[in-house]
XYZ file of C-alpha atoms in Angstrom:
711
model
C 25.904 86.180 125.829
C 26.003 84.420 128.840
C 29.738 85.652 129.062
C 28.311 89.706 128.638
C 25.341 88.368 130.596
C 27.948 87.908 133.940
C 30.143 91.121 133.256
C 27.472 93.530 132.631
C 28.771 97.290 131.932
C 29.010 98.727 135.205
C 29.207 102.059 134.282
C 29.835 104.400 130.842
C 32.919 106.492 130.263
C 33.275 109.562 127.699
C 36.240 110.060 126.010
C 37.836 113.518 125.161
C 41.112 114.314 122.647
C 43.306 117.276 123.710
C 45.547 118.942 121.248
C 46.728 121.798 123.084
C 49.872 119.766 124.084
C 50.065 117.618 121.841
C 53.490 118.626 120.029
C 54.743 119.490 123.055
C 54.047 116.981 126.341
C 57.008 114.725 126.959
C 57.196 111.868 129.201
C 59.510 111.170 131.556
C 61.031 108.121 132.856
C 63.834 108.616 135.565
C 65.292 105.597 137.569
C 63.675 103.722 140.827
C 63.885 105.312 143.390
C 61.710 104.269 146.929
C 58.195 105.710 147.168
C 58.009 108.089 149.746
C 60.539 110.192 147.816
C 59.504 111.555 144.735
C 61.557 114.396 142.282
C 59.191 116.837 143.155
C 61.257 116.470 146.476
C 64.889 116.418 144.907
C 66.142 119.952 143.679
C 66.284 120.330 140.598
C 69.636 122.444 139.744
C 69.301 122.782 135.925
C 67.647 122.191 132.537
C 68.284 121.652 128.923
C 67.474 120.276 125.850
C 68.751 119.800 122.329
C 65.303 120.195 120.513
C 65.896 118.154 116.972
C 67.883 114.872 118.854
C 65.255 115.086 121.465
C 67.835 115.147 123.799
C 67.742 116.641 127.599
C 69.944 116.770 130.093
C 68.908 117.038 133.869
C 71.419 118.345 136.784
C 69.404 117.027 140.550
C 70.832 117.794 144.382
C 71.662 115.269 145.889
C 71.056 115.067 149.225
C 74.658 114.962 151.619
C 72.992 115.229 154.663
C 71.636 112.282 154.014
C 73.231 109.235 156.932
C 73.052 106.549 153.568
C 75.174 109.261 152.028
C 79.558 108.803 152.028
C 80.987 111.877 152.643
C 84.770 111.015 152.256
C 83.732 109.405 149.139
C 82.368 111.920 147.927
C 85.503 114.533 148.360
C 87.797 111.804 147.185
C 85.717 111.633 143.792
C 85.551 115.561 143.294
C 88.576 115.821 143.629
C 89.938 113.962 141.105
C 87.248 115.291 138.913
C 87.950 119.331 139.855
C 92.272 118.685 141.662
C 92.351 120.793 144.480
C 92.218 124.545 143.660
C 88.419 124.709 143.066
C 87.691 128.122 139.978
C 84.657 128.709 138.108
C 84.826 125.416 135.590
C 84.857 123.071 138.192
C 82.519 120.418 138.664
C 81.294 120.643 142.078
C 83.037 124.532 143.360
C 82.102 122.981 147.177
C 84.881 120.528 146.844
C 81.913 117.206 146.927
C 79.427 115.892 144.727
C 76.897 117.734 145.229
C 74.677 117.153 142.334
C 74.379 114.265 139.410
C 72.953 114.619 135.886
C 70.168 112.521 134.065
C 70.578 112.024 130.242
C 67.632 110.901 128.179
C 67.447 109.113 125.369
C 65.002 107.676 123.411
C 62.760 104.235 124.290
C 60.210 104.039 120.545
C 60.755 106.339 117.567
C 57.109 106.032 117.059
C 54.986 107.110 119.847
C 51.431 107.264 118.128
C 50.027 104.680 120.123
C 50.607 106.326 123.406
C 48.865 108.939 125.286
C 49.102 110.936 128.566
C 44.854 110.471 130.263
C 43.581 112.729 132.386
C 40.185 111.525 134.801
C 37.952 113.903 135.970
C 34.440 113.817 137.536
C 33.526 111.276 135.032
C 35.755 112.346 132.161
C 38.586 110.704 130.458
C 41.190 113.396 128.678
C 43.546 112.042 126.405
C 46.665 113.625 124.787
C 48.811 112.444 122.237
C 52.169 112.123 123.699
C 54.918 113.793 121.916
C 58.108 111.958 122.742
C 59.437 108.885 125.614
C 62.676 109.526 127.402
C 63.897 107.083 129.687
C 66.342 109.353 132.418
C 69.856 107.405 133.284
C 72.599 108.658 135.440
C 75.290 110.529 133.127
C 78.995 109.172 134.441
C 81.370 112.201 132.315
C 82.475 113.055 135.289
C 84.526 110.008 135.386
C 86.336 110.838 131.553
C 86.385 114.471 133.311
C 88.846 112.783 136.494
C 91.100 110.319 134.048
C 91.558 113.531 131.508
C 93.010 115.657 134.550
C 94.856 112.814 135.319
C 96.643 112.405 131.898
C 96.914 115.485 131.686
C 98.743 116.031 135.496
C 100.590 113.510 133.701
C 101.812 114.965 131.048
C 102.564 118.217 132.489
C 105.419 115.935 135.131
C 106.971 114.613 132.090
C 107.668 117.566 129.851
C 108.447 119.525 132.763
C 111.428 116.771 133.635
C 111.968 116.896 129.693
C 112.409 120.819 129.504
C 114.955 120.237 132.289
C 117.944 119.839 129.703
C 116.352 121.118 126.618
C 117.089 124.169 126.347
C 114.633 125.517 123.083
C 112.250 122.850 121.203
C 114.056 121.499 117.922
C 111.942 121.910 114.829
C 110.151 119.682 113.348
C 109.901 119.657 109.664
C 106.554 119.532 108.604
C 104.570 118.411 105.235
C 101.245 120.270 103.351
C 99.044 118.124 101.876
C 96.577 119.262 99.454
C 93.076 117.143 99.600
C 91.399 116.440 96.370
C 87.812 117.651 95.277
C 85.702 114.700 96.785
C 83.414 112.627 95.036
C 79.315 112.305 95.779
C 79.841 109.173 96.578
C 82.369 109.518 98.881
C 80.712 112.666 100.401
C 77.349 110.809 100.449
C 79.717 108.114 102.444
C 81.232 110.428 104.797
C 77.421 111.974 105.535
C 75.844 108.710 105.723
C 79.117 107.873 108.642
C 78.346 107.225 112.085
C 81.630 109.817 112.831
C 79.688 112.540 110.998
C 76.630 112.122 112.724
C 78.098 112.276 115.880
C 79.779 115.795 114.649
C 76.674 117.046 113.479
C 74.897 116.223 116.988
C 77.422 117.468 119.040
C 77.083 121.454 117.197
C 73.772 121.575 117.316
C 73.438 123.658 120.964
C 71.657 123.234 123.916
C 68.644 125.477 124.840
C 68.795 126.071 128.615
C 65.269 125.148 130.342
C 63.422 126.260 133.551
C 62.076 123.828 135.984
C 58.947 124.146 137.494
C 57.991 122.122 140.704
C 53.998 119.952 141.303
C 53.139 122.454 142.687
C 53.759 125.473 141.459
C 51.524 127.551 139.898
C 53.289 127.836 136.220
C 52.750 123.927 136.631
C 49.179 124.067 137.387
C 47.743 126.468 134.720
C 49.933 124.571 132.071
C 47.867 121.383 132.973
C 44.941 122.984 132.755
C 46.489 122.591 128.811
C 45.569 118.282 129.395
C 41.944 118.944 130.120
C 40.292 118.932 126.407
C 39.137 123.173 125.423
C 35.490 123.167 124.389
C 33.139 120.466 125.353
C 30.727 120.975 121.707
C 33.009 118.039 120.660
C 34.689 120.420 117.723
C 37.899 119.100 118.893
C 36.484 115.125 119.274
C 35.791 115.197 115.220
C 38.622 112.718 115.164
C 36.804 109.699 117.607
C 33.460 110.331 114.951
C 34.779 107.536 113.123
C 32.903 104.167 111.472
C 33.908 100.810 112.884
C 35.739 99.634 110.147
C 37.911 103.053 110.068
C 37.392 103.448 114.237
C 39.330 99.120 113.859
C 41.954 100.729 111.758
C 42.595 103.635 114.255
C 43.056 101.059 116.952
C 45.485 98.355 114.856
C 47.505 100.145 112.123
C 48.901 97.511 109.344
C 51.762 97.251 111.239
C 55.182 99.453 109.692
C 57.432 97.082 109.531
C 55.738 94.490 107.451
C 56.183 97.625 104.880
C 59.866 98.351 105.745
C 60.399 94.837 104.906
C 59.372 94.855 101.365
C 62.160 95.098 98.382
C 62.342 98.545 97.284
C 63.685 99.716 94.416
C 67.006 101.784 93.336
C 65.933 105.692 93.516
C 67.100 105.308 89.331
C 64.621 102.495 88.173
C 61.237 103.121 87.511
C 59.112 100.482 86.079
C 57.286 99.994 82.510
C 54.362 100.319 84.394
C 54.823 103.706 86.379
C 56.277 104.981 83.036
C 53.199 104.812 80.822
C 51.210 106.583 83.467
C 53.404 109.975 83.459
C 52.965 112.292 80.497
C 54.376 111.545 76.857
C 57.303 114.055 77.515
C 58.659 113.039 80.601
C 58.878 109.198 79.180
C 61.497 110.659 76.819
C 62.652 112.331 79.619
C 64.009 109.352 81.871
C 64.449 106.961 79.137
C 67.214 109.348 77.224
C 68.433 110.238 80.381
C 69.186 106.433 81.375
C 69.720 105.074 78.354
C 72.092 108.727 77.538
C 71.805 106.377 73.333
C 69.294 105.538 70.973
C 67.520 105.068 68.001
C 64.168 106.234 67.395
C 62.593 102.673 66.426
C 63.411 101.504 69.597
C 62.220 104.561 71.325
C 58.609 104.152 70.038
C 58.828 100.141 70.590
C 59.496 100.554 74.461
C 57.216 104.218 74.449
C 54.165 101.913 73.220
C 52.103 101.150 69.781
C 49.733 103.436 70.669
C 51.640 106.293 70.778
C 51.709 108.893 68.259
C 55.302 109.144 66.148
C 54.979 112.471 65.188
C 54.800 113.261 68.287
C 57.973 111.899 70.154
C 59.069 113.455 67.257
C 58.097 116.347 68.741
C 59.270 115.622 72.337
C 62.476 113.525 71.281
C 64.052 116.809 69.563
C 63.873 118.536 72.817
C 65.566 116.558 75.010
C 67.982 115.150 72.612
C 70.422 115.522 69.707
C 70.326 113.626 66.610
C 73.850 111.845 66.190
C 74.893 109.680 63.024
C 70.823 108.921 62.699
C 70.429 108.057 66.614
C 69.079 110.226 69.651
C 71.560 111.471 71.930
C 70.381 112.837 74.898
C 71.127 116.704 75.294
C 74.122 118.064 77.523
C 71.858 119.834 80.328
C 69.622 116.782 80.825
C 72.281 115.184 82.473
C 73.913 117.352 84.344
C 71.749 120.170 85.720
C 72.752 124.328 85.971
C 73.124 124.077 89.684
C 75.254 121.197 89.330
C 78.873 119.811 89.148
C 81.849 117.636 88.543
C 81.911 115.028 90.575
C 85.599 114.670 89.769
C 86.723 117.671 89.182
C 84.067 119.661 90.853
C 83.874 121.345 87.055
C 80.557 123.725 86.990
C 77.749 122.332 83.978
C 77.796 124.655 82.601
C 81.851 123.867 81.221
C 80.569 120.257 81.534
C 78.002 120.890 78.992
C 80.111 123.064 76.881
C 82.622 119.703 76.932
C 79.770 116.884 76.070
C 78.858 119.151 73.413
C 81.985 119.075 72.070
C 82.544 115.248 71.980
C 79.217 115.101 70.505
C 79.908 117.256 67.889
C 83.092 115.304 66.916
C 81.083 112.260 67.021
C 78.950 114.231 64.037
C 81.392 114.880 61.839
C 83.386 111.243 62.512
C 82.652 107.977 64.063
C 86.060 107.650 65.841
C 87.606 109.989 68.158
C 90.372 110.185 70.815
C 90.133 110.864 73.876
C 93.371 113.103 73.869
C 92.452 115.505 71.549
C 89.611 115.711 73.474
C 90.971 116.593 76.466
C 93.313 119.433 75.014
C 90.650 121.354 74.269
C 88.885 121.247 76.822
C 90.737 121.479 78.909
C 89.065 119.187 81.534
C 90.395 116.539 82.870
C 90.526 113.323 81.885
C 88.013 111.703 84.753
C 85.554 113.971 82.968
C 85.785 113.386 79.750
C 86.091 109.760 79.904
C 82.448 109.679 81.567
C 81.662 112.299 78.016
C 83.168 109.085 76.206
C 81.433 106.082 77.849
C 77.804 107.495 77.642
C 77.993 107.419 73.629
C 81.047 104.961 72.755
C 83.377 101.773 72.938
C 87.051 102.236 73.588
C 88.211 100.451 70.492
C 92.513 98.941 71.597
C 95.506 101.487 69.863
C 92.153 103.367 67.804
C 90.000 105.530 69.910
C 86.128 105.895 70.691
C 83.862 104.110 68.506
C 80.682 105.435 68.571
C 78.196 103.189 70.331
C 75.408 102.362 68.093
C 75.442 101.930 64.128
C 74.320 104.921 61.154
C 70.380 104.561 61.548
C 70.614 105.323 57.412
C 66.893 104.365 57.902
C 65.563 107.730 59.660
C 67.772 109.584 58.165
C 65.609 109.057 54.657
C 62.508 108.911 56.238
C 62.720 111.923 58.210
C 64.650 114.433 55.692
C 63.281 117.888 57.784
C 63.734 116.259 61.030
C 67.615 115.376 59.850
C 67.795 118.499 58.320
C 66.046 121.018 61.545
C 69.471 118.810 63.568
C 72.160 120.026 61.177
C 70.962 123.405 61.877
C 71.200 123.785 65.864
C 74.887 122.007 64.810
C 75.732 124.018 63.131
C 74.897 126.849 65.737
C 76.697 124.562 68.374
C 79.250 124.756 66.470
C 79.397 127.916 65.655
C 79.739 128.320 69.611
C 82.526 125.901 69.894
C 84.921 127.655 67.917
C 84.138 130.375 69.599
C 85.026 129.041 72.818
C 88.012 126.971 71.842
C 89.289 129.208 69.177
C 89.208 126.615 66.934
C 90.702 127.695 63.771
C 88.120 127.252 60.212
C 91.576 126.307 58.153
C 92.249 123.579 60.352
C 88.608 121.801 59.519
C 89.417 120.076 56.313
C 86.090 119.039 53.762
C 85.183 115.036 53.645
C 84.168 113.844 50.189
C 80.519 114.097 49.825
C 80.555 117.650 51.839
C 81.198 116.309 55.242
C 83.124 117.988 57.082
C 85.798 117.175 59.729
C 87.050 117.465 63.013
C 88.231 120.861 63.397
C 92.321 121.183 64.636
C 92.325 117.050 64.412
C 92.602 113.856 62.595
C 91.094 111.765 63.568
C 91.361 108.404 64.189
C 90.724 106.460 60.767
C 93.608 109.082 59.357
C 95.616 108.664 62.626
C 95.986 104.906 61.692
C 96.305 105.386 58.316
C 99.527 107.823 58.994
C 101.298 104.838 61.598
C 100.856 101.936 58.496
C 103.345 104.120 56.573
C 105.906 104.932 59.084
C 105.799 100.914 60.349
C 106.141 100.004 55.842
C 109.378 102.975 55.915
C 110.837 101.750 59.361
C 110.521 97.612 57.885
C 111.890 98.810 54.816
C 115.098 100.194 56.193
C 115.094 97.614 58.992
C 115.475 95.460 55.787
C 118.114 97.420 53.856
C 120.606 97.374 56.962
C 119.623 93.937 57.259
C 120.865 93.132 54.360
C 124.331 95.315 54.845
C 125.406 93.733 57.904
C 124.304 90.300 56.240
C 127.035 91.376 53.448
C 129.801 92.823 56.165
C 129.185 89.480 57.905
C 130.045 87.488 54.279
C 132.584 89.356 54.116
C 134.570 88.543 57.055
C 134.450 84.761 56.308
C 136.170 85.061 53.246
C 139.389 87.537 54.377
C 139.786 86.895 57.524
C 141.004 89.792 59.877
C 139.655 92.535 57.516
C 136.796 94.301 58.109
C 135.215 96.236 54.894
C 133.500 99.970 55.989
C 130.052 100.896 54.149
C 128.832 104.417 53.597
C 125.482 104.837 55.597
C 122.583 104.721 53.788
C 121.234 106.777 57.473
C 121.667 109.067 60.222
C 121.524 105.463 62.445
C 124.691 104.301 59.561
C 126.296 107.102 60.546
C 126.341 106.567 64.422
C 127.209 102.820 63.640
C 130.172 103.540 61.823
C 131.499 106.103 64.402
C 130.930 103.476 67.123
C 133.081 101.037 64.573
C 136.125 103.646 64.011
C 136.091 103.930 67.897
C 136.599 100.049 67.668
C 139.073 100.416 64.943
C 141.726 98.816 67.098
C 139.929 95.772 68.137
C 139.981 93.170 64.802
C 136.492 91.560 64.361
C 136.503 87.645 65.294
C 136.693 85.255 62.191
C 137.554 81.802 63.194
C 136.112 78.933 61.861
C 134.717 78.469 65.413
C 132.440 81.136 66.077
C 132.294 82.220 61.913
C 130.202 78.383 61.799
C 126.613 79.811 63.744
C 127.296 82.561 61.076
C 127.914 80.283 57.797
C 124.987 77.998 58.291
C 121.118 78.236 59.148
C 119.825 74.906 60.133
C 122.568 73.626 59.460
C 122.959 74.172 55.583
C 125.420 77.267 54.273
C 123.475 81.184 54.062
C 124.112 81.201 50.764
C 121.862 77.792 50.523
C 120.065 79.219 53.034
C 118.662 82.145 51.994
C 119.326 81.636 48.166
C 116.287 79.177 48.148
C 116.231 77.079 45.444
C 115.953 73.790 47.595
C 116.216 72.980 50.949
C 117.173 68.782 51.551
C 116.007 68.201 48.269
C 113.008 69.784 47.651
C 111.305 72.888 46.897
C 110.869 75.887 49.280
C 107.564 76.575 50.238
C 107.635 80.094 49.549
C 103.648 80.402 48.646
C 101.743 82.074 51.270
C 98.556 80.377 50.882
C 100.172 76.732 50.500
C 99.990 74.078 52.981
C 103.439 74.330 54.455
C 103.152 78.068 55.293
C 99.329 77.874 56.793
C 100.814 75.283 59.281
C 104.369 77.392 59.977
C 102.206 80.619 60.341
C 100.106 78.483 63.207
C 102.596 77.673 64.965
C 104.247 81.457 64.781
C 101.124 83.538 65.598
C 100.650 80.079 69.238
C 104.020 80.936 69.621
C 104.450 84.376 70.331
C 101.090 84.550 71.758
C 102.561 82.736 74.232
C 105.773 84.582 74.001
C 106.659 88.044 72.815
C 109.583 88.203 72.670
C 112.209 85.141 71.225
C 115.061 85.171 69.705
C 115.735 83.257 66.337
C 118.439 80.390 67.841
C 115.197 80.116 70.976
C 113.112 79.987 67.830
C 113.895 77.523 65.896
C 115.054 75.476 68.794
C 110.868 75.410 69.833
C 110.445 75.073 66.286
C 112.774 71.192 65.648
C 110.471 70.528 69.188
C 107.997 70.903 67.502
C 108.535 69.093 64.475
C 109.648 65.834 67.398
C 105.667 65.762 68.348
C 104.444 65.242 64.640
C 103.694 61.847 63.568
C 105.631 60.780 59.969
C 104.766 62.739 56.620
C 103.813 65.542 58.348
C 104.262 68.755 55.743
C 106.327 70.948 57.210
C 108.510 68.313 57.315
C 109.058 69.425 54.014
C 111.918 71.640 54.903
C 111.476 75.379 56.531
C 114.921 77.867 55.951
C 115.628 80.159 58.022
C 114.926 83.070 55.350
C 111.264 81.213 55.280
C 110.459 80.596 59.257
C 111.530 85.363 59.194
C 108.873 86.336 56.838
C 106.698 84.153 58.387
C 107.285 86.014 61.473
C 107.058 89.258 59.830
C 104.246 88.336 58.623
C 102.482 87.186 61.562
C 102.631 91.054 62.649
C 105.895 90.273 64.766
C 108.881 92.765 64.300
C 112.407 92.273 64.862
C 113.468 94.837 67.626
C 117.437 95.597 66.361
C 118.680 95.309 70.086
C 122.527 97.246 70.275
C 124.503 94.631 71.772
C 128.143 96.062 72.749
C 131.102 95.529 70.664
C 132.488 92.569 73.107
C 129.370 90.310 72.855
C 129.501 86.461 73.173
C 125.759 85.833 71.048
C 126.037 85.071 67.918
C 123.980 86.810 64.805
C 120.677 84.067 65.439
C 120.846 85.047 69.258
C 121.156 88.523 67.648
C 118.011 89.007 65.958
C 115.168 89.415 67.639
C 111.810 89.292 66.967
C 108.380 90.526 68.893
C 104.695 90.402 68.725
C 103.899 94.132 68.587
C 100.640 93.599 68.857
C 98.295 90.185 69.947
C 94.754 92.306 70.891
C 94.864 93.574 75.264
C 95.447 95.802 76.773
C 98.910 96.043 77.459
C 99.610 96.502 73.804
C 100.888 100.240 74.403
C 102.451 99.472 76.722
C 105.062 97.012 75.300
C 105.502 98.513 72.226
C 106.599 101.066 74.272
C 108.943 98.549 76.042
C 110.250 97.323 72.994
C 111.442 101.422 71.437
C 113.400 101.377 75.141
C 115.277 98.139 74.164
C 115.752 98.588 70.378
C 118.129 101.855 71.774
C 119.414 100.759 74.673
C 121.233 97.309 75.615
C 119.604 96.731 79.396
C 117.978 99.353 81.238
C 117.146 100.323 84.651
C 113.857 100.435 85.780
C 112.907 103.179 86.958
C 113.727 104.240 83.349
C 111.284 101.993 82.487
C 108.635 102.854 84.662
C 109.134 106.876 84.002
C 109.238 106.607 79.828
C 105.944 104.218 80.271
C 104.280 106.904 82.759
C 105.513 110.077 80.435
C 104.327 107.710 76.825
C 100.954 106.328 78.137
C 99.887 110.158 80.290
C 99.162 107.996 82.849
C 100.527 106.266 86.600
C 100.951 103.063 85.838
C 100.395 100.301 89.059
C 103.055 98.282 89.887
C 101.404 94.792 88.967
C 100.753 96.719 85.113
C 104.488 97.532 84.484
C 105.580 94.109 86.492
C 103.141 92.194 83.969
C 104.292 94.402 81.051
C 108.423 93.310 81.788
C 107.226 89.656 82.936
C 106.384 89.704 79.383
C 109.127 90.784 77.392
C 112.558 90.643 80.125
C 114.319 89.392 82.579
C 116.396 90.705 85.461
C 120.239 89.401 85.600
C 122.566 91.758 87.521
C 120.052 94.840 88.926
C 119.067 95.474 84.976
C 116.527 94.259 82.643
C 116.963 92.149 79.549
C 114.874 91.672 76.522
C 114.238 87.566 77.000
C 117.115 85.523 75.149
C 119.713 88.296 75.018
C 120.608 88.643 78.420
C 124.543 87.249 78.630
C 126.106 86.093 82.428
């Protein structure tokens, strides 16, 4: 109170808020000049503005008669900028730097706390500022001088070179077509600095007319800085309660609000979700989750929600597939949208995704290539469809992501029947659009119809197993025939036995033998030693199998010996995908040496039992066509490979092994092209290198299966 008495109120001033120029008033801050000179004394030659950017350029005259002005420097700058010849495009038409340009920049983006005040007749009139701009000298004429200098140098160089060349050489150009731009790439491009600079440069300049301080138009506009009504109608903003007035003086800082973590645009808390209508809650949940059982949906919506209302709402945004609800295609792909991968319109995307959903109503398995073949969509779009509702299984296809909800099907037969009728209508549309033939839709048991014109994943697996069994039987017969030939050659040296071929492959081998008829088979005792012995015993005994080292052969698959042997084989082929029989026996002997005395594997393992165990462990014998003059022993010519290991490279390895079943050695480019052809996509160098490292070795620029190269 004492301080207030010492500092009494001298005068009370009425404050008025003028809003006539509230959206048009800018404050220009010029560079510092002597106090005796004002900017109104300087002639303004031109002014222009970009309204959206709030960017201003002012062109002002320079007093060239001032004693402080250096005329020689002004002439030199004009010469550097415009050159010796002056024309309409010249910056300085008087061949003297007689003007200067000022460019603006924003000092602050928030001008709500700033106002221009005018005091007149005991009243203070405030007008809010729309923007505050700082004007700084622009030196763009220096850039123009540098550009002129570079042009003159380039012209001089071109003039010198043109004396030696009569005409320019024809140059080859390469035409490239850009890929369709994805939505993420478009957003990154729009937010880039280059795009913003280009967008700012494209905004046209609006030329202005400058009015001086004492101009009549300026006097007229200056009157708008005064509050037009004295009755206080315009000053309702100033009639506030003390708390509101304090809030206006000290509003909460916006920077603190920006520091708070902001959730992603596609994330909605459950508290916010439950404030929405039930239909919107169901739509948002299904759009984010894509596939959901009805029980999970009810648990998310809360116990107080009526299940009948939820059933009514879910049918508007989702379709029933195997007892689970899958969001409708038009919810994910609105009418005016398009594919981020290929640019295909939403109508085509919805039709393709409906086809995938319909396929899952017929079977739990879907093959991506078959879907792409029917819908004619790119692989990325089809993959997006499948990832919404399925998971990939190696060598099988895509399986529906959730198990069939039989409980919902039994509890709500009326909903199931209604959904079945909807799917029947969708099927009819798909048959018409994709030209699906009804005769090619095989009927399944229990009245379920199969996919149109396509084979399910289970059927494909069954066909592959049948082919594998047939191929295995053929390989066994072929192996037995070769064994008999080898035995005959050991009994009758120098005599060749030619048998009737068992198949077309056999006829080709016989033709090869006829070409080599002049060359006798090597049946010397030293060369046939490995052929007649298996693990140190004659081949007849090893393969015949009554005894081995005085012990009975452990032929039963359930014996401990067979289990230990299979464990060794599986572990070995998981480390090395391709092994010859000779290398496998060497590794087995090393394994035996590491075992303690009295181990079950010391009971004796024949070659036949070792090979049978290898085949039973999921491996296959690769009949590599060795050259006729090969020095490889029979055990080295028996090549076994792990056919399925469970990783993503199984298909690539299988294609590679099929190549080596017809070729002894192959070049890398042939392997690359065959992998690309069979797998249907471009493989990276790292993927090809991995497959080659697993199965092959390189020698002399060629690739061989491991253990088959002969130096």
